[in-house]
Coordinates of C-alpha atoms (C1' of nucleotides) in Angstrom, one line a residue:
Chain A
M11 CA 2.6 -9.9 38.6
L12 CA 0.2 -7.2 37.3
R13 CA -2.5 -6.2 39.8
D14 CA -5.5 -3.9 40.0
I15 CA -4.2 -0.7 41.6
Q16 CA -7.2 1.6 41.5
P17 CA -11.0 1.3 41.3
Y18 CA -12.6 0.8 37.9
P19 CA -15.6 2.7 36.6
T20 CA -18.8 0.9 37.7
A21 CA -21.6 0.0 35.3
E22 CA -23.7 2.8 36.8
Q23 CA -21.0 5.4 36.2
I24 CA -20.5 4.2 32.6
A25 CA -24.3 4.3 31.9
A26 CA -24.7 7.7 33.4
S27 CA -23.7 9.6 30.2
N28 CA -23.0 9.2 26.6
E29 CA -19.7 11.0 26.5
L30 CA -16.9 9.7 24.5
I31 CA -14.6 7.0 26.0
S32 CA -11.0 6.7 25.0
L33 CA -9.6 3.2 25.1
D34 CA -6.1 1.8 24.6
T35 CA -4.5 -1.6 25.0
E36 CA -1.0 -2.6 25.8
T37 CA 0.3 -5.8 24.4
A38 CA 2.7 -8.3 25.8
G39 CA 5.2 -7.7 23.0
S40 CA 5.2 -5.9 19.7
T41 CA 5.5 -8.7 17.2
R42 CA 2.5 -10.4 15.6
Q43 CA 3.0 -13.4 17.9
T44 CA 3.2 -11.3 21.0
N45 CA 0.5 -8.8 20.2
I46 CA -1.6 -10.2 23.1
P47 CA -3.5 -7.7 25.2
V48 CA -2.4 -7.6 28.8
Y49 CA -3.3 -4.1 29.9
F50 CA -5.9 -1.6 29.1
S51 CA -6.5 2.1 29.8
W52 CA -9.5 4.5 29.5
A53 CA -10.3 8.1 29.7
A54 CA -13.5 10.1 29.5
R55 CA -14.5 13.5 30.7
D56 CA -17.0 12.1 33.2
L57 CA -15.0 9.0 34.2
G58 CA -11.6 10.4 34.6
S59 CA -8.8 8.1 33.5
G60 CA -7.2 4.9 34.6
A61 CA -5.7 1.6 33.6
G62 CA -5.4 -2.0 34.7
P63 CA -4.5 -5.5 33.7
V64 CA -6.9 -7.5 31.6
I65 CA -5.7 -10.7 33.2
T66 CA -7.3 -10.1 36.6
P67 CA -11.0 -10.8 37.0
D68 CA -11.8 -7.2 38.0
G69 CA -9.7 -5.6 35.3
F70 CA -11.1 -8.0 32.6
N71 CA -14.6 -7.2 33.6
A72 CA -14.0 -3.5 33.7
A73 CA -12.4 -3.5 30.3
R74 CA -15.4 -5.4 29.0
R75 CA -17.9 -3.0 30.6
L76 CA -16.2 -0.1 29.0
C77 CA -15.8 -1.7 25.6
E78 CA -19.3 -3.1 25.3
S79 CA -21.1 0.0 26.5
P80 CA -23.0 1.9 23.8
R81 CA -21.0 5.1 24.4
P82 CA -18.8 6.3 21.5
K83 CA -15.2 5.2 21.6
V84 CA -11.9 6.6 20.4
C85 CA -8.6 4.8 19.9
H86 CA -5.4 6.1 18.5
N87 CA -5.2 3.2 16.2
L88 CA -8.7 1.8 16.0
K89 CA -8.0 -1.3 13.8
F90 CA -5.2 -2.5 16.1
D91 CA -7.2 -2.1 19.3
L92 CA -10.3 -3.7 17.8
Q93 CA -8.2 -6.7 17.0
R94 CA -7.0 -6.8 20.6
F95 CA -10.6 -6.6 21.9
D96 CA -11.6 -9.3 19.5
Y97 CA -8.9 -11.4 21.0
L98 CA -10.5 -10.9 24.4
G99 CA -13.9 -11.7 23.1
F100 CA -15.3 -8.2 23.6
K101 CA -17.8 -6.7 21.2
V102 CA -17.0 -3.0 21.0
G103 CA -20.2 -0.9 21.1
G104 CA -21.0 2.7 20.1
E105 CA -19.7 5.0 17.4
L106 CA -16.0 4.4 16.6
H107 CA -13.3 7.0 16.2
D108 CA -9.6 6.9 15.4
T109 CA -7.3 9.8 16.2
T110 CA -4.6 8.5 13.8
L111 CA -7.0 8.7 10.9
M112 CA -8.1 12.2 12.1
H113 CA -4.6 13.5 12.2
A114 CA -3.7 11.9 8.8
L115 CA -6.5 14.0 7.2
L116 CA -5.4 17.1 8.9
D117 CA -1.6 16.8 8.4
E118 CA -0.9 14.2 5.8
H119 CA 2.8 14.9 5.6
H120 CA 3.5 14.6 9.3
L121 CA 7.0 13.3 9.6
E122 CA 6.3 11.2 12.7
H123 CA 3.6 9.2 10.9
H124 CA 0.9 10.4 13.3
R125 CA 2.5 8.7 16.3
L126 CA 0.7 9.4 19.6
K127 CA 3.6 10.5 21.6
A128 CA 4.8 12.9 18.9
L129 CA 1.3 14.4 18.7
S130 CA 1.1 14.6 22.4
R131 CA 4.3 16.6 22.5
E132 CA 3.6 18.8 19.5
L133 CA -0.1 19.5 19.8
L134 CA -0.9 19.0 23.5
G135 CA 2.4 20.3 24.8
R136 CA 3.1 17.3 27.0
Q137 CA 6.5 16.0 27.6
R138 CA 6.0 12.3 27.2
Q139 CA 9.4 11.2 28.3
D140 CA 7.8 8.0 29.7
E141 CA 7.9 6.8 26.1
F142 CA 11.6 6.5 26.1
V143 CA 11.7 4.9 29.5
L144 CA 9.1 2.3 28.5
D145 CA 10.8 1.6 25.1
K146 CA 14.0 0.8 27.0
W147 CA 12.1 -1.8 29.1
R148 CA 10.2 -3.1 26.1
S149 CA 13.4 -3.8 24.1
K150 CA 14.3 -6.4 26.7
H151 CA 11.1 -7.4 28.5
L152 CA 7.5 -8.4 27.8
F153 CA 5.0 -5.9 29.1
P154 CA 4.0 -8.0 32.2
D155 CA 7.6 -8.0 33.3
I156 CA 8.0 -4.3 33.3
P157 CA 7.5 -2.7 36.8
Q158 CA 3.9 -1.7 37.0
E159 CA 4.8 1.7 38.5
V160 CA 6.5 2.4 35.1
S161 CA 3.9 0.9 32.8
H162 CA 0.7 2.0 34.5
P163 CA 1.1 5.7 34.3
Y164 CA 2.3 5.3 30.7
A165 CA -0.9 3.4 29.8
V166 CA -3.1 6.0 31.5
R167 CA -1.4 8.9 29.6
D168 CA -2.0 7.1 26.3
A169 CA -5.7 7.0 26.9
E170 CA -5.7 10.6 28.1
D171 CA -3.8 11.8 25.1
A172 CA -6.1 10.1 22.6
L173 CA -9.1 11.6 24.3
D174 CA -7.7 15.1 24.2
L175 CA -6.5 14.7 20.6
Y176 CA -10.0 13.8 19.6
Y177 CA -11.5 16.9 21.1
L178 CA -8.8 18.9 19.4
F179 CA -9.3 17.4 16.0
E180 CA -13.0 17.1 15.8
P181 CA -13.8 20.8 15.2
Q182 CA -10.8 21.1 12.9
L183 CA -12.0 18.3 10.7
K184 CA -15.5 19.7 10.6
E185 CA -14.1 23.1 9.8
I186 CA -12.3 21.9 6.7
G187 CA -15.3 19.8 5.6
C188 CA -13.6 16.4 6.0
W189 CA -15.9 14.9 8.6
D190 CA -17.8 12.6 6.2
L191 CA -14.6 11.5 4.6
Y192 CA -13.2 10.8 8.1
R193 CA -16.3 8.7 9.0
N194 CA -15.7 6.7 5.9
E195 CA -12.1 6.1 6.8
V196 CA -13.2 4.8 10.2
A197 CA -15.6 2.4 8.5
A198 CA -12.8 1.4 6.1
A199 CA -10.6 0.6 9.0
V200 CA -13.2 -1.8 10.3
A201 CA -13.4 -3.4 6.9
Y202 CA -9.6 -3.7 6.7
K203 CA -9.6 -5.4 10.1
E204 CA -11.9 -8.1 8.8
I205 CA -9.8 -8.4 5.6
E206 CA -6.8 -9.0 7.7
Q207 CA -8.4 -11.5 9.9
C208 CA -9.8 -13.4 7.0
G209 CA -6.5 -13.6 5.1
I210 CA -5.8 -15.2 1.8
A211 CA -5.4 -19.0 1.3
V212 CA -2.1 -20.1 -0.2
D213 CA -1.3 -23.4 -1.9
L214 CA 1.5 -24.6 0.4
D215 CA 2.3 -27.7 -1.7
A216 CA 2.7 -25.7 -4.9
L217 CA 4.8 -23.1 -2.9
T218 CA 7.2 -25.8 -1.7
V219 CA 7.6 -27.3 -5.1
A220 CA 8.2 -23.9 -6.8
L221 CA 10.7 -22.9 -4.1
K222 CA 12.7 -26.1 -4.6
K223 CA 12.7 -25.8 -8.4
I224 CA 13.8 -22.2 -8.4
G225 CA 16.4 -22.9 -5.7
D226 CA 18.0 -25.6 -7.9
A227 CA 18.0 -23.5 -10.9
L228 CA 19.6 -20.6 -9.1
E229 CA 22.4 -22.8 -8.0
Q230 CA 23.0 -24.0 -11.5
L231 CA 22.9 -20.5 -12.8
Q232 CA 25.3 -19.3 -10.2
Q233 CA 27.9 -21.8 -11.3
Q234 CA 27.4 -20.8 -15.0
I235 CA 27.8 -17.2 -14.1
F236 CA 31.0 -17.8 -12.1
E237 CA 32.4 -19.7 -15.1
A238 CA 31.3 -17.1 -17.6
L239 CA 32.7 -14.2 -15.6
G240 CA 35.8 -16.0 -14.4
R241 CA 35.3 -15.4 -10.7
S242 CA 33.0 -16.3 -7.8
F243 CA 31.3 -13.5 -5.9
L244 CA 28.0 -12.6 -4.2
I245 CA 25.7 -12.0 -7.2
S246 CA 23.1 -10.4 -5.0
S247 CA 25.5 -7.6 -4.0
P248 CA 25.1 -4.7 -6.5
Q249 CA 28.6 -3.7 -5.7
Q250 CA 30.2 -7.1 -6.4
L251 CA 28.0 -7.7 -9.5
G252 CA 29.0 -4.3 -10.9
D253 CA 32.7 -5.1 -10.4
A254 CA 32.4 -8.5 -12.0
L255 CA 30.4 -7.2 -15.0
A256 CA 32.7 -4.3 -15.6
D257 CA 35.4 -6.6 -16.9
F258 CA 33.2 -7.6 -19.8
F259 CA 30.7 -4.8 -20.3
P260 CA 31.1 -1.1 -20.8
L261 CA 29.0 -0.1 -17.8
T262 CA 29.0 3.7 -17.6
E263 CA 26.1 4.6 -15.3
Y264 CA 26.8 5.2 -11.6
T265 CA 24.6 5.4 -8.6
A266 CA 24.6 8.5 -6.3
S267 CA 27.2 6.9 -4.1
G268 CA 29.5 6.3 -7.0
Q269 CA 28.8 2.7 -7.5
L270 CA 28.2 1.0 -10.9
K271 CA 24.5 0.6 -11.5
T272 CA 23.4 -2.9 -12.0
D273 CA 19.7 -2.6 -12.2
K274 CA 17.6 -4.2 -14.9
S275 CA 17.3 -1.2 -17.2
T276 CA 21.1 -0.7 -17.1
L277 CA 21.8 -4.3 -17.9
E278 CA 19.1 -5.0 -20.4
P279 CA 20.9 -3.3 -23.4
F280 CA 23.4 -6.1 -23.1
R281 CA 20.9 -8.9 -23.1
D282 CA 22.1 -10.3 -26.4
D283 CA 25.2 -11.5 -24.7
P284 CA 24.8 -15.0 -23.2
R285 CA 26.7 -13.9 -20.1
M286 CA 24.2 -11.1 -19.4
Q287 CA 21.3 -13.5 -20.1
L288 CA 22.6 -15.6 -17.3
V289 CA 22.7 -12.6 -15.0
L290 CA 19.3 -11.4 -15.9
A291 CA 17.7 -14.8 -15.4
W292 CA 19.5 -15.1 -12.1
K293 CA 18.2 -11.8 -10.9
F294 CA 14.7 -12.6 -12.0
L295 CA 14.7 -16.0 -10.2
F296 CA 16.4 -14.6 -7.1
K297 CA 13.6 -12.1 -6.8
A298 CA 10.9 -14.7 -7.4
A299 CA 12.4 -17.0 -4.7
S300 CA 12.6 -14.4 -2.0
T301 CA 9.0 -13.3 -2.8
L302 CA 7.8 -16.9 -2.5
R303 CA 9.9 -17.4 0.7
G304 CA 8.1 -14.3 2.1
Y305 CA 4.7 -15.9 1.5
Y306 CA 5.8 -19.2 2.9
T307 CA 7.2 -17.9 6.2
R308 CA 4.0 -15.9 6.8
A309 CA 1.5 -18.7 6.0
A310 CA 1.6 -20.6 9.3
D311 CA -2.2 -21.3 9.2
G312 CA -2.3 -21.9 5.4
R313 CA -3.2 -18.3 4.8
V314 CA -1.3 -15.0 4.7
H315 CA -2.7 -12.0 6.6
P316 CA -1.5 -8.8 5.0
E317 CA -1.8 -5.8 7.2
Y318 CA -3.3 -2.6 5.8
R319 CA -3.0 1.0 6.7
Q320 CA -4.5 4.1 5.1
T321 CA -2.3 6.8 6.6
T322 CA -0.3 7.5 3.5
V323 CA 0.3 10.9 1.9
T324 CA -2.5 10.6 -0.6
G325 CA -4.8 8.4 1.5
R326 CA -4.1 5.4 -0.6
S327 CA -4.0 2.1 1.2
A328 CA -0.7 0.2 1.8
A329 CA -0.3 -3.4 2.6
K330 CA 2.5 -5.3 4.2
D331 CA 3.4 -8.7 5.6
P332 CA 3.3 -9.8 2.8
P333 CA 3.0 -6.9 0.4
I334 CA -0.1 -8.2 -1.3
Q335 CA -0.4 -5.2 -3.5
Q336 CA 2.9 -6.1 -5.2
I337 CA 2.4 -9.6 -6.4
P338 CA 4.3 -9.8 -9.7
K339 CA 2.0 -9.4 -12.6
Q340 CA 3.7 -8.6 -15.9
R341 CA 6.3 -6.0 -15.7
G342 CA 8.9 -8.3 -14.3
R343 CA 8.1 -11.1 -16.7
I344 CA 11.0 -12.7 -18.5
T345 CA 10.5 -14.0 -22.0
E346 CA 12.6 -16.0 -24.3
V347 CA 13.7 -12.7 -25.8
E348 CA 15.3 -11.8 -22.6
V349 CA 17.0 -15.0 -21.6
G350 CA 19.1 -17.2 -23.8
S351 CA 18.1 -20.9 -23.8
S352 CA 14.5 -21.9 -24.2
E353 CA 14.7 -24.1 -21.1
M354 CA 15.8 -21.1 -19.0
A355 CA 13.0 -19.0 -20.5
A356 CA 10.5 -21.7 -19.7
L357 CA 11.8 -21.9 -16.2
C358 CA 11.5 -18.2 -15.6
R359 CA 8.0 -18.1 -17.0
E360 CA 7.0 -20.9 -14.7
A361 CA 8.6 -19.2 -11.7
F362 CA 6.7 -16.1 -12.5
R363 CA 3.4 -18.0 -12.9
S364 CA 3.9 -19.9 -9.7
V365 CA 4.2 -16.7 -7.6
R366 CA 0.6 -15.7 -8.6
A367 CA -0.9 -19.1 -8.7
V368 CA 0.0 -19.7 -5.0
F369 CA -3.0 -17.6 -4.0
I370 CA -6.2 -19.7 -4.0
P371 CA -9.7 -19.5 -2.7
M372 CA -11.0 -21.4 0.4
P373 CA -12.5 -24.8 -0.2
G374 CA -15.9 -24.4 -1.8
A375 CA -15.3 -20.8 -2.9
F376 CA -13.7 -19.1 -5.9
L377 CA -11.7 -16.0 -6.4
L378 CA -13.5 -13.0 -7.7
A379 CA -11.8 -9.7 -8.6
I380 CA -13.6 -6.4 -9.4
D381 CA -11.3 -3.7 -10.6
Y382 CA -11.8 -0.1 -11.6
S383 CA -11.0 0.7 -15.1
Q384 CA -8.6 3.6 -15.7
V385 CA -9.9 5.3 -12.6
E386 CA -7.2 7.8 -12.1
F387 CA -7.4 8.9 -15.7
R388 CA -11.2 9.2 -15.5
V389 CA -10.9 11.3 -12.4
F390 CA -8.5 13.7 -14.1
V391 CA -11.0 14.1 -17.0
H392 CA -13.6 14.9 -14.4
Y393 CA -11.3 17.6 -13.1
T394 CA -10.9 19.1 -16.6
G395 CA -14.5 20.0 -16.5
S396 CA -14.4 19.7 -20.2
K397 CA -17.9 18.9 -21.7
R398 CA -16.2 17.5 -24.8
L399 CA -14.0 15.1 -23.0
V400 CA -16.7 14.1 -20.5
E401 CA -19.0 13.3 -23.3
L402 CA -16.4 11.2 -25.0
M403 CA -15.9 9.3 -21.9
R404 CA -19.6 8.8 -21.4
G405 CA -19.7 7.2 -24.8
G406 CA -18.1 4.3 -23.0
A407 CA -15.6 3.5 -25.7
D408 CA -11.8 3.0 -25.4
F409 CA -11.0 6.6 -24.8
H410 CA -7.2 6.3 -25.2
K411 CA -8.1 5.0 -28.7
L412 CA -10.4 7.9 -29.3
F413 CA -7.8 10.4 -28.2
S414 CA -5.1 8.8 -30.3
E415 CA -7.4 9.0 -33.3
M416 CA -8.0 12.7 -32.7
I417 CA -4.3 13.3 -32.5
F418 CA -3.0 11.1 -35.2
G419 CA -6.0 11.1 -37.5
A420 CA -5.7 7.3 -37.6
Y421 CA -5.4 4.4 -35.2
S422 CA -2.7 2.0 -34.3
E423 CA -1.6 0.3 -31.2
R424 CA 1.5 2.4 -31.2
Y425 CA -0.5 5.6 -31.5
R426 CA -2.7 4.5 -28.6
H427 CA 0.3 3.7 -26.5
I428 CA 1.9 7.1 -27.2
T429 CA -1.3 8.9 -26.4
K430 CA -1.9 7.0 -23.2
M431 CA 1.7 7.7 -22.2
L432 CA 1.4 11.4 -22.7
S433 CA -1.9 11.5 -20.9
Y434 CA -0.5 9.8 -17.9
G435 CA 2.5 12.0 -18.2
I436 CA 0.4 15.0 -17.6
I437 CA -1.1 13.5 -14.5
Y438 CA 2.2 12.5 -13.1
G439 CA 4.2 15.5 -14.2
M440 CA 6.4 14.0 -16.9
S441 CA 9.0 16.5 -18.1
K442 CA 9.4 17.3 -21.8
K443 CA 12.8 15.7 -21.7
R444 CA 11.4 12.5 -20.4
A445 CA 8.5 12.6 -23.0
R446 CA 11.1 12.9 -25.8
K447 CA 13.0 10.0 -24.4
Q448 CA 9.9 7.9 -24.4
L449 CA 9.2 8.9 -28.0
A450 CA 12.8 8.0 -29.0
G451 CA 11.7 5.6 -31.8
E452 CA 9.6 8.2 -33.5
E453 CA 10.7 10.4 -36.3
H454 CA 9.3 13.7 -35.0
P455 CA 8.8 13.5 -31.3
D456 CA 8.4 17.2 -30.9
D457 CA 5.6 17.2 -33.5
I458 CA 3.8 14.5 -31.6
I459 CA 4.0 16.3 -28.4
A460 CA 2.8 19.5 -30.0
R461 CA -0.1 17.7 -31.7
Y462 CA -1.1 16.2 -28.4
E463 CA -1.1 19.7 -26.7
S464 CA -3.1 21.4 -29.5
T465 CA -5.6 18.6 -29.9
L466 CA -6.3 18.1 -26.2
P467 CA -5.5 21.5 -24.7
E468 CA -7.8 20.7 -21.7
M469 CA -5.3 18.3 -20.4
R470 CA -2.4 20.8 -19.9
V471 CA -4.7 23.6 -18.9
T472 CA -6.2 21.5 -16.1
Q473 CA -2.7 20.4 -15.0
K474 CA -1.6 24.1 -14.8
R475 CA -4.9 25.1 -13.1
I476 CA -4.5 22.5 -10.3
Q477 CA -0.9 23.6 -9.8
S478 CA -1.7 27.3 -9.6
V479 CA -4.7 26.7 -7.3
G480 CA -2.4 24.7 -5.0
E481 CA 0.3 27.3 -5.0
M482 CA -2.1 30.1 -4.3
R483 CA -4.4 28.4 -1.8
G484 CA -1.7 26.2 -0.3
Y485 CA -3.8 23.1 -1.1
V486 CA -6.1 21.5 -3.6
K487 CA -9.3 19.7 -2.7
D488 CA -10.8 16.6 -4.2
V489 CA -14.5 15.9 -4.8
F490 CA -14.8 14.3 -1.4
G491 CA -13.2 17.2 0.4
R492 CA -9.8 15.7 1.1
R493 CA -7.0 18.3 0.9
Y494 CA -3.7 17.8 -0.7
R495 CA -1.3 20.3 0.6
Y496 CA 1.2 22.1 -1.5
L497 CA 4.8 21.6 -0.3
E498 CA 7.5 23.8 -1.7
R499 CA 10.0 21.0 -1.4
A500 CA 7.8 18.6 -3.4
G501 CA 6.9 21.1 -6.1
S502 CA 3.5 21.9 -7.5
Y503 CA 3.5 19.3 -10.3
I504 CA 3.1 16.6 -7.7
L505 CA -0.3 18.0 -6.6
V506 CA -1.9 16.7 -9.8
A507 CA -0.7 13.1 -9.1
W508 CA -1.7 13.4 -5.4
L509 CA -5.1 14.7 -6.4
C510 CA -5.8 11.9 -8.9
Q511 CA -4.4 9.1 -6.8
G512 CA -6.2 10.4 -3.7
T513 CA -9.5 10.7 -5.4
A514 CA -9.2 7.2 -6.8
A515 CA -8.3 6.0 -3.3
N516 CA -11.4 7.6 -1.8
I517 CA -13.6 6.1 -4.5
K518 CA -12.1 2.7 -3.6
K519 CA -12.6 3.2 0.1
H520 CA -16.2 4.2 -0.3
A521 CA -16.7 1.0 -2.4
L522 CA -15.0 -1.0 0.3
V523 CA -17.4 0.2 3.0
R524 CA -20.4 -0.3 0.8
V525 CA -19.5 -3.8 -0.3
R526 CA -18.7 -4.8 3.2
E527 CA -22.2 -3.8 4.2
I528 CA -23.7 -5.8 1.3
L529 CA -21.7 -8.9 2.4
R530 CA -22.5 -8.5 6.1
N531 CA -23.5 -11.9 7.5
R532 CA -22.5 -13.7 4.4
R533 CA -19.7 -16.2 4.0
S534 CA -18.2 -14.3 1.0
Q535 CA -15.6 -11.8 2.0
I536 CA -13.3 -9.2 0.6
I537 CA -9.8 -10.7 1.0
A538 CA -7.6 -8.1 -0.6
D539 CA -7.4 -4.4 -1.6
I540 CA -5.0 -3.9 -4.5
H541 CA -5.5 -0.2 -5.0
D542 CA -8.0 -0.2 -7.9
E543 CA -9.2 -3.7 -7.3
L544 CA -11.1 -5.6 -4.7
V545 CA -10.5 -9.4 -4.4
F546 CA -13.1 -11.6 -2.9
N547 CA -13.3 -15.1 -1.6
F548 CA -16.7 -15.7 -3.1
Y549 CA -19.1 -18.5 -2.4
P550 CA -21.7 -19.6 -5.0
E551 CA -24.6 -18.9 -2.6
D552 CA -23.8 -15.2 -2.8
I553 CA -23.6 -14.9 -6.6
S554 CA -26.9 -13.1 -6.8
L555 CA -25.4 -10.2 -4.9
L556 CA -23.0 -9.5 -7.6
P557 CA -25.1 -6.9 -9.5
Q558 CA -25.6 -5.0 -6.3
I559 CA -21.9 -5.1 -5.5
K560 CA -21.0 -3.9 -8.9
A561 CA -23.5 -1.1 -8.7
A562 CA -22.3 0.0 -5.3
M563 CA -18.7 0.2 -6.6
E564 CA -19.8 2.3 -9.7
R565 CA -22.2 4.7 -8.0
F566 CA -20.3 8.0 -7.8
P567 CA -22.7 10.8 -8.8
E568 CA -20.2 13.4 -7.5
I569 CA -18.0 12.5 -10.5
D570 CA -19.1 13.6 -13.9
V571 CA -17.6 10.7 -15.9
P572 CA -18.6 7.1 -15.6
I573 CA -16.7 5.1 -13.0
T574 CA -16.8 1.5 -14.2
V575 CA -15.5 -1.8 -13.0
D576 CA -14.5 -5.1 -14.7
I577 CA -15.2 -8.5 -13.2
S578 CA -12.9 -11.5 -13.3
G579 CA -12.8 -14.8 -11.6
G580 CA -10.7 -17.9 -11.3
R581 CA -9.4 -20.8 -9.3
N582 CA -6.2 -19.0 -8.4
L583 CA -4.8 -15.5 -8.8
L584 CA -2.9 -16.4 -11.9
E585 CA -5.8 -17.7 -13.9
M586 CA -8.2 -14.9 -13.5
K587 CA -10.5 -14.6 -16.4
K588 CA -12.3 -11.4 -17.3
V589 CA -16.1 -11.9 -17.7
T590 CA -19.2 -9.9 -18.1
L591 CA -21.7 -9.6 -15.3
E592 CA -24.1 -11.9 -17.2
Q593 CA -21.4 -14.5 -17.7
A594 CA -20.6 -14.5 -14.0
L595 CA -24.2 -14.8 -13.1
S596 CA -24.9 -17.5 -15.6
G597 CA -22.8 -20.1 -13.8
L598 CA -19.4 -19.6 -15.3
W599 CA -18.1 -19.5 -11.7
K600 CA -18.6 -23.3 -11.5
E601 CA -15.3 -23.7 -13.3
W602 CA -13.5 -21.7 -10.6
V603 CA -14.7 -23.3 -7.4
R604 CA -12.0 -25.0 -5.5
Chain B
dT18 C1' 25.1 -7.6 17.0
dC19 C1' 21.9 -4.3 15.9
dT20 C1' 20.3 -0.3 13.2
dT21 C1' 20.1 2.5 9.2
dC22 C1' 20.8 3.4 4.5
dA23 C1' 21.0 2.7 -0.5
dA24 C1' 20.0 -0.1 -4.4
dG25 C1' 16.8 -2.6 -6.6
dC26 C1' 12.2 -4.4 -7.8
dG27 C1' 7.4 -5.1 -7.7
dC28 C1' 2.6 -3.4 -7.9
dG29 C1' -1.2 0.4 -9.0
Chain C
dA18 C1' 15.8 24.1 -11.8
dA19 C1' 14.1 19.7 -12.4
dA20 C1' 10.9 16.2 -11.7
dG21 C1' 6.5 10.9 -14.0
dC22 C1' 3.6 9.8 -8.8
dG23 C1' 2.5 6.6 -4.6
dC24 C1' 3.7 2.5 -1.6
dG25 C1' 6.6 -1.8 1.0
dC26 C1' 10.1 -5.6 1.0
dT27 C1' 14.7 -7.8 0.6
dT28 C1' 19.4 -7.6 0.3
dG29 C1' 24.1 -6.1 1.3
dA30 C1' 27.1 -2.6 3.2
dA31 C1' 28.4 0.7 6.4
dG32 C1' 28.0 2.8 10.8
dA33 C1' 27.4 2.4 15.9

DNA sequence: TCTTCAAGCGCG
DNA sequence: AAAGCGCGCTTGAAGA
């Protein structure tokens, strides 16, 4: 049994200064179900360091004293520890800090993903071999069953390391001008914590029905495929599928490991063949079924609770369990063109729709989504510094259309598509070869590319400028001060993509923090961050806040071009309808309330 | 049996 | 020299 093995800081000692306190929690296990706090540790310059169980009265009270004191706090993964303290019913006081976020801004490419022990070894020169000892115990035991003489010093060292990392990073972040950005990321971490706890309601009945229907269809399809290809095999195995299809189709593309490619783009050219139609439909439905299963198994309380992190290379957010940022939208859509029989096409369409329609508002609320319009592209235009392009954008019109008119002298959907593709190609570093391939249907692809380059020279010039600044200085910096380091192995073209994605991510994260503040103490809540879109569970009583929310999301004076959002709402995530602010305010939301 | 990798797919 | 970028999840296969 875990016991108190040293004195804890007293209330007087804690109140005696306002120095930073490092806090850490150890949980019973490491799955979502076992992430229950059982041990805690602290460190501060004036208090020294220590640890103890949160399940003894003395330990529990000491942990609460430390947490709730108004002194500033640092954790190595703030969001996680805040959740643990929430579980214990503690209100964490003081300014909050997170050494993971700090390090992610200082060294975004770190291979160890900013793990505490790695940083302790590399930056503090400590040999944390206790990590491996504890991991060994952890693989077979819950934390309370690990000998305390092993676990206690480990917990203490975690708190000490986090404290020392903070003092190491603080001047470095200020030095490179990233302190404000870092403070915003901490605030965003708190917002993400609330988003995770709130979760997104799912329609379990609809989910069950859809799963059954798709499952039955898959079984039927499988039989038809076996008959059509004259053998039975595991269709989900790329290897076996490749073998089976090779008897009937001239498959010529191979993967790196010498296996026949069976991905969608390889198979699609053969989609006029009924046999291939069966396979394409099967693949589509198989994917839809496993996506739905993923939602189902995670919706124990009728909601899914995706987990967010912001320690990616560009500072973008990432969500998992389930991957809420990857709900099928349109790319994977299967139409009657792609699958043979009309019944099969209808079934695929329905399966696709059911995946999105599963997400619903809470009773009495409706779903609201506010998404940035072309934000990465706008950001790039800002970086061009071109008065001409900025003015065009300020006009507010469809600028891909304007650009295509400038290039082609006329407008068509096709021209707009080409222009847009080439514009994004510059941001993402598309090669000339790839551009030509994309323009395969055109008579003079090279002419089109040349016309684009001569009509909008600012685009290429800016791309090259960003690249050369990156190569010379070793990094490029966005309008918020975030640095994107040049890596030789990655190449300089990638800096342009990182810069635009990262700037867009920062815009979104500022919006997230502002909007959370506006909705403080309201029932309405942000329930998802889908990169350029915030999704809300919105209650009618808060509808008057909408103009304020919209304005907060669009207010970015540091960017020369307008940053604008679109509003949509609905009774589920499939049936989201785009509306104007006025329409939303005028009571249109009544149709959406669950 | 467990872990790691590649293939494939989805989103922005 | 060549390259569209970022991210996570599921599945099957291979290695340990």
